[in-house]
Amino acid sequence: MSTATTPTARDGGDGAAGSGTPEPVEVGVVVRGRRRLTTAAQVAVVLVVWIVAWAALRGTHTLPLAPSDLTSLHHSLNDARDWVDDNRNSSPIFLYVFNEIRVVLNALSQMFMNLVAVPPEGAQFPRLGWLGVVALFTFVATWLGNLRVGLLTLVGLVFLGLQGLWVPSMETLAVTAAAVLVALAIGIPLGVLAGFNNRFDRLITPLLDFMQTMPPFVYLAPLALFFGIGLASAVITTLVFAAPPVIRLTAHGIRSVNKATVEASQSLGATPGQTLRGVLLPMSRRTIVLGINQTIMAALAMVTIAALIDGPGLGKNVIKALSTVDVGTAFNAGLALVVLAIVLDRTTTAMALRSEGGSHTQRHRSPLARRVEQWRRPLLGVGAAITLVAVWLSRTYVAYAEFPFTAGGTWDLGRHVRRGADSVTTWVQDTFPVLSEGLMTWVTRGIIDPLQALLETSPWWLTSIAILALAWILGRWRATVPAVICLGLMVWTGLWQDSMITLASTLVATLLVMLLGVGVGVWMGRSDRADAVIRPVLDAAQVLPPFVYMVPVVALFAPGRFSAIVAAVVYAAPVAIKICADGIRTVSATTVEAAVAAGSTTSQVVRKVQLPMATPAVTLATNQGLIFVLSMVVMGGLVGGGALGNDVVGGFTQRELFGKGLAAGLAIVLLGIMLDRVTQAASRRVGRPGR
Amino acid sequence: MTDQQQRETESVISVRDLWKVFGPGADKVPRSPELAALSRRELIDATGCTAAVRDVTFDVAPGEVFVVMGLSGSGKSTLLRCLTRLIEPTSGTMMFGGQDILAVDARRLRELRRTKFSMVFQHFGLLPHRKVVENVAYGLEIRGASKAERTRRAMEVIELVGLSGYESSYPDQLSGGMQQRVGLARALAVDPEVLFFDEPFSALDPLIRRDMQNEVIRLHKEVGKTMVFITHDLSEALKLGDRIMIMRDGAQIQVGTGDELVGAPADDYVRDFVQDVNRSHVLTLRWIMRPPRPGDPMDGPVLGQDVLVHEAVRAVLAARKPARIMDSADNLIGMVGDEEIFGVITSTETVAAASSRPVTVAR
Ligand SMILES: Nc1ncnc2c1ncn2[C@@H]1O[C@H](COP(=O)(O)OP(=O)(O)OP(=O)(O)O)[C@@H](O)[C@H]1O
Ligand SMILES: [Mg+2]
């Protein structure tokens, strides 16, 4: 997803500023090998001591807290919530800030909702009936993109209707549109500013990192508290998550405009505004549109999640179905999300291509395509006329206003999808018990249970000491100081044991992600054919709203901890694989050739040259994998993933658990920061010589 | 009035004690005599600052082609960017047509850029999303010229640089040489007083480069603009430049005409630079003549002191007698025989050793 842009942003940094002497490469490998061995040995010693101590002290000082128990912190958070509820309409900060924002955002999203999804007050149908929507979107896609994405839009939208999901789909679309609009209105100017001004760029980069790495699950509750349950909160949540890509990519686009061209413009006496309009924006248009694309995708994913705070749309269908383990219905709604995602992604990608400018698009084309291009204008004219007629029809006749869907009819595709999903699930469960049962039992018994036991039943101080020792070994002060702070605050949240259980799931999932990441990454990095086949799959997987992963996983493995872990692996693996593959790929071809010429076997080349030289990429992949996994493991609370995730969900649904849910959100952020700091510090120390 | 003073009063561009230092606390460097005396390397070690341009002083006369030459990293581009204030110099003064450019505000500076000077860049800096004609018209467009007016002018200039017929192509449909013609046309379109070139041809292959050099010479003859031309190619410098300034590590080493540089290099750096030049095409007879000796035959051919050596070869060798070099008042000032001619053509040492000669003779 959008966060694929993060690696580069995080990777920059003070690699060069650290200590250590730059050794020549050959020497470096030897020296590093020795140091890594000792590092590994140190880690092993810590683990052994920990396990021995655990065996003796198991079950003491574990700081448990029963699901319905609250600490004083949780109570005071509840009180704060009550205060907010009481003063919502009297305190100036609410009257003049939060309420204002809410009113504006509500009005904006309500406008979109009334346009396509829900009838405005006093009316019977939305302003645009289904036919009008289909025609309009098809036309816009053809106009800004090309005929192919126009047809895709047409088929996709009609498909949504036939699934019986027209209204929720339109609701999702409307909220997404509102959020994207606001995100672009804020994001593009900020991006331009960041592209111009280094200081501003340095200021917002960590903020954007934070916005993108914080699991969205966490800020839902506080936002809902301040902006109320409903549309405005849904839009703001989405905004937090979806604005960073367009800011980053706009800044990047502006920055990477050929410097000579900018100077040429300046040297001719252009004002900054003229240079911006005449040179910078046109030349970075493609990158900016790419940013818009990523923002739209992120928004779609997030709008779905916002269903947790009563955001309208398909997300609600998914959540409801997940909670009753109605695989068919969940899959149907998930499929609708995928269709929406594909339509939006292809259309904006086509827009990006078109915006490359006249010369490129026209020249490198087949004669047929060029012929089509010639007919473009007249075709568009005809299309516009048809669209107008369709819009008029849809505002005049009921049949064109309300999607003519009859449940159980021949054209009820939703029914077929639900049945198909149900029977496939049953079939897989019956036919491959090894896959669903065996794998689950094996991983649970072999990895999850022991690790969780260690973290859950160790005394809190023992775990803390062990974690700090590991942080010191891996990253010295840079890792230890944040770890001390985060561990301390975690104890304070009163959710120590839950945090440790979540940490166990996160670590297991990350381990699996990295096995996949390195394995598939090496394969892709070494074989162009593998890369060509796998990369599109990864791209597609990154486009899907994360919710969608939950559905088939739950269907196969039943709700629970293991499903949450698998969903997290599926969610995080594409990012990790891509980073690893790119790391392997960037190892200089000459070095590899030299190794081959020296008579290395393939596995020697991989182990002794490519992987060591790709260490920075692998550590970066671990870092990103951890962050992605954490946000998804927590979302596993929805499918009974347990621990912190359950606490957060409880906070949404039960009034008296609000404070606890908030504290759980905080604990998740603390876990995230700790893992992020430790892996980053480790990558700085371990990954250095490879840079 | 000396040559120097005359240049100062009439010059289009007059630069004094110009410094550009990159890095923290840059402005301290030119002011502190100790720091200013350090070499570039020592300065980096001492302060972390890079002195890209160090204490440069020169004048450019109207209509002159002034070439700045030096190895990569010697500060040529930085100097040029300072001249147009694309970057701000650290210290020093720069006068442009009698006006202190460093004192003007942003608005006036834009005014100057729009009307008085233009730049041509090594990597062209064209706008890929605009057609050739729109690229050429860009400078007029930002000045606020009407569409008809700027298209007319753009077509004129396109014709001038020999690109007629390519007006509606996009830059990436043109070869490198043609793209640079577009860059040249864009600079010419605003009818500037001074043209700045930053290694405009070094991205082109040799044949096209020669083509473009001739183009510049032709344009210079036709439109007579003052030009400041940056290059790291000596033959290009000698071909185009009325005067050449040689830079090393940010400092100016020598300023002079081509034959002055070849005939009297200021130090080993310059000597190395000019070593591979075909001297007979650069040096004039003034640089190789010897004082008349008693017994010299006085019936050899008569030649002026500004005749290039390679032009004199045939005359001297055919006469089998030393040529007499006369000044404008028909006084005999020196002799050039086979020996001197062969010295230039066959050996580099002779001339290098003879480099101090013109001074003696002139006295
Ligand atoms: N923005 C900058 N910040 C710091 N140092 C710079 C900057 N721009 C140039 N320099 C330094 O100034 C010195 C001169 O650079 P400049 O680009 O002027 O050289 P040049 O003579 O044009 O070389 P080339 O022939 O390669 O173009 C170099 O050492 C360079 O590292
Ligand atoms: Mg340069």
Short mmCIF file of C-alpha atoms and ligand atoms in Angstrom, two decimals, chain A residues 259, chain B residues 20-23 40 44 49-53 69-81 87 122 198-199 202 230-232 247 249-250, ligand 1:
data_model
loop_
_atom_site.label_atom_id
_atom_site.label_comp_id
_atom_site.label_asym_id
_atom_site.label_seq_id
_atom_site.Cartn_x
_atom_site.Cartn_y
_atom_site.Cartn_z
CA LYS A 259 17.76 21.46 -12.03
CA LYS B 20 31.92 31.95 -3.35
CA VAL B 21 32.35 29.65 -0.38
CA PHE B 22 29.98 26.77 0.38
CA GLY B 23 29.53 25.52 3.88
CA ARG B 40 40.93 24.49 -1.10
CA ILE B 44 37.91 21.90 3.82
CA CYS B 49 33.87 24.89 3.75
CA THR B 50 34.50 24.54 0.02
CA ALA B 51 35.87 27.64 -1.69
CA ALA B 52 34.34 27.13 -5.12
CA VAL B 53 35.41 30.56 -6.39
CA MET B 69 38.38 27.37 -18.71
CA GLY B 70 39.47 24.85 -16.13
CA LEU B 71 39.28 21.23 -15.07
CA SER B 72 36.17 19.71 -13.61
CA GLY B 73 35.50 21.16 -10.16
CA SER B 74 37.53 24.28 -10.74
CA GLY B 75 34.50 26.48 -10.05
CA LYS B 76 33.48 27.55 -13.53
CA SER B 77 29.80 26.82 -13.16
CA THR B 78 29.74 28.38 -9.73
CA LEU B 79 31.33 31.52 -11.14
CA LEU B 80 28.73 31.70 -13.88
CA ARG B 81 25.87 31.15 -11.45
CA ILE B 87 23.48 31.75 -6.36
CA GLN B 122 25.18 22.03 -20.63
CA ASP B 198 27.91 26.80 -19.35
CA GLU B 199 29.76 24.06 -21.22
CA SER B 202 30.32 19.09 -23.86
CA ILE B 230 32.59 28.17 -20.15
CA THR B 231 34.39 25.12 -21.36
CA HIS B 232 36.96 22.58 -20.30
CA MET B 247 40.89 28.59 -13.33
CA ASP B 249 40.57 25.07 -7.59
CA GLY B 250 38.44 28.19 -7.72
N1 LIG C 1 25.88 23.76 -3.81
C1 LIG C 1 27.13 23.42 -3.49
N2 LIG C 1 27.45 23.10 -2.22
C2 LIG C 1 28.71 22.76 -1.88
N3 LIG C 1 29.73 22.70 -2.74
C3 LIG C 1 29.49 23.00 -4.03
C4 LIG C 1 28.18 23.37 -4.48
N4 LIG C 1 28.23 23.61 -5.81
C5 LIG C 1 29.51 23.40 -6.16
N5 LIG C 1 30.28 23.05 -5.11
C6 LIG C 1 31.71 22.77 -5.12
O1 LIG C 1 32.34 23.79 -5.77
C7 LIG C 1 33.39 23.32 -6.57
C8 LIG C 1 33.26 23.88 -7.95
O2 LIG C 1 32.11 23.33 -8.58
P1 LIG C 1 31.65 23.77 -10.03
O3 LIG C 1 30.39 23.06 -10.33
O4 LIG C 1 31.61 25.24 -10.12
O5 LIG C 1 32.82 23.20 -10.93
P2 LIG C 1 32.96 23.23 -12.51
O6 LIG C 1 34.22 23.89 -12.80
O7 LIG C 1 31.73 23.77 -13.14
O8 LIG C 1 33.11 21.71 -12.85
P3 LIG C 1 32.51 20.88 -14.10
O9 LIG C 1 33.46 21.06 -15.22
O10 LIG C 1 32.54 19.47 -13.58
O11 LIG C 1 31.14 21.38 -14.36
C9 LIG C 1 33.35 21.82 -6.52
O12 LIG C 1 34.35 21.39 -5.66
C10 LIG C 1 32.00 21.52 -5.91
O13 LIG C 1 32.11 20.41 -5.06
#
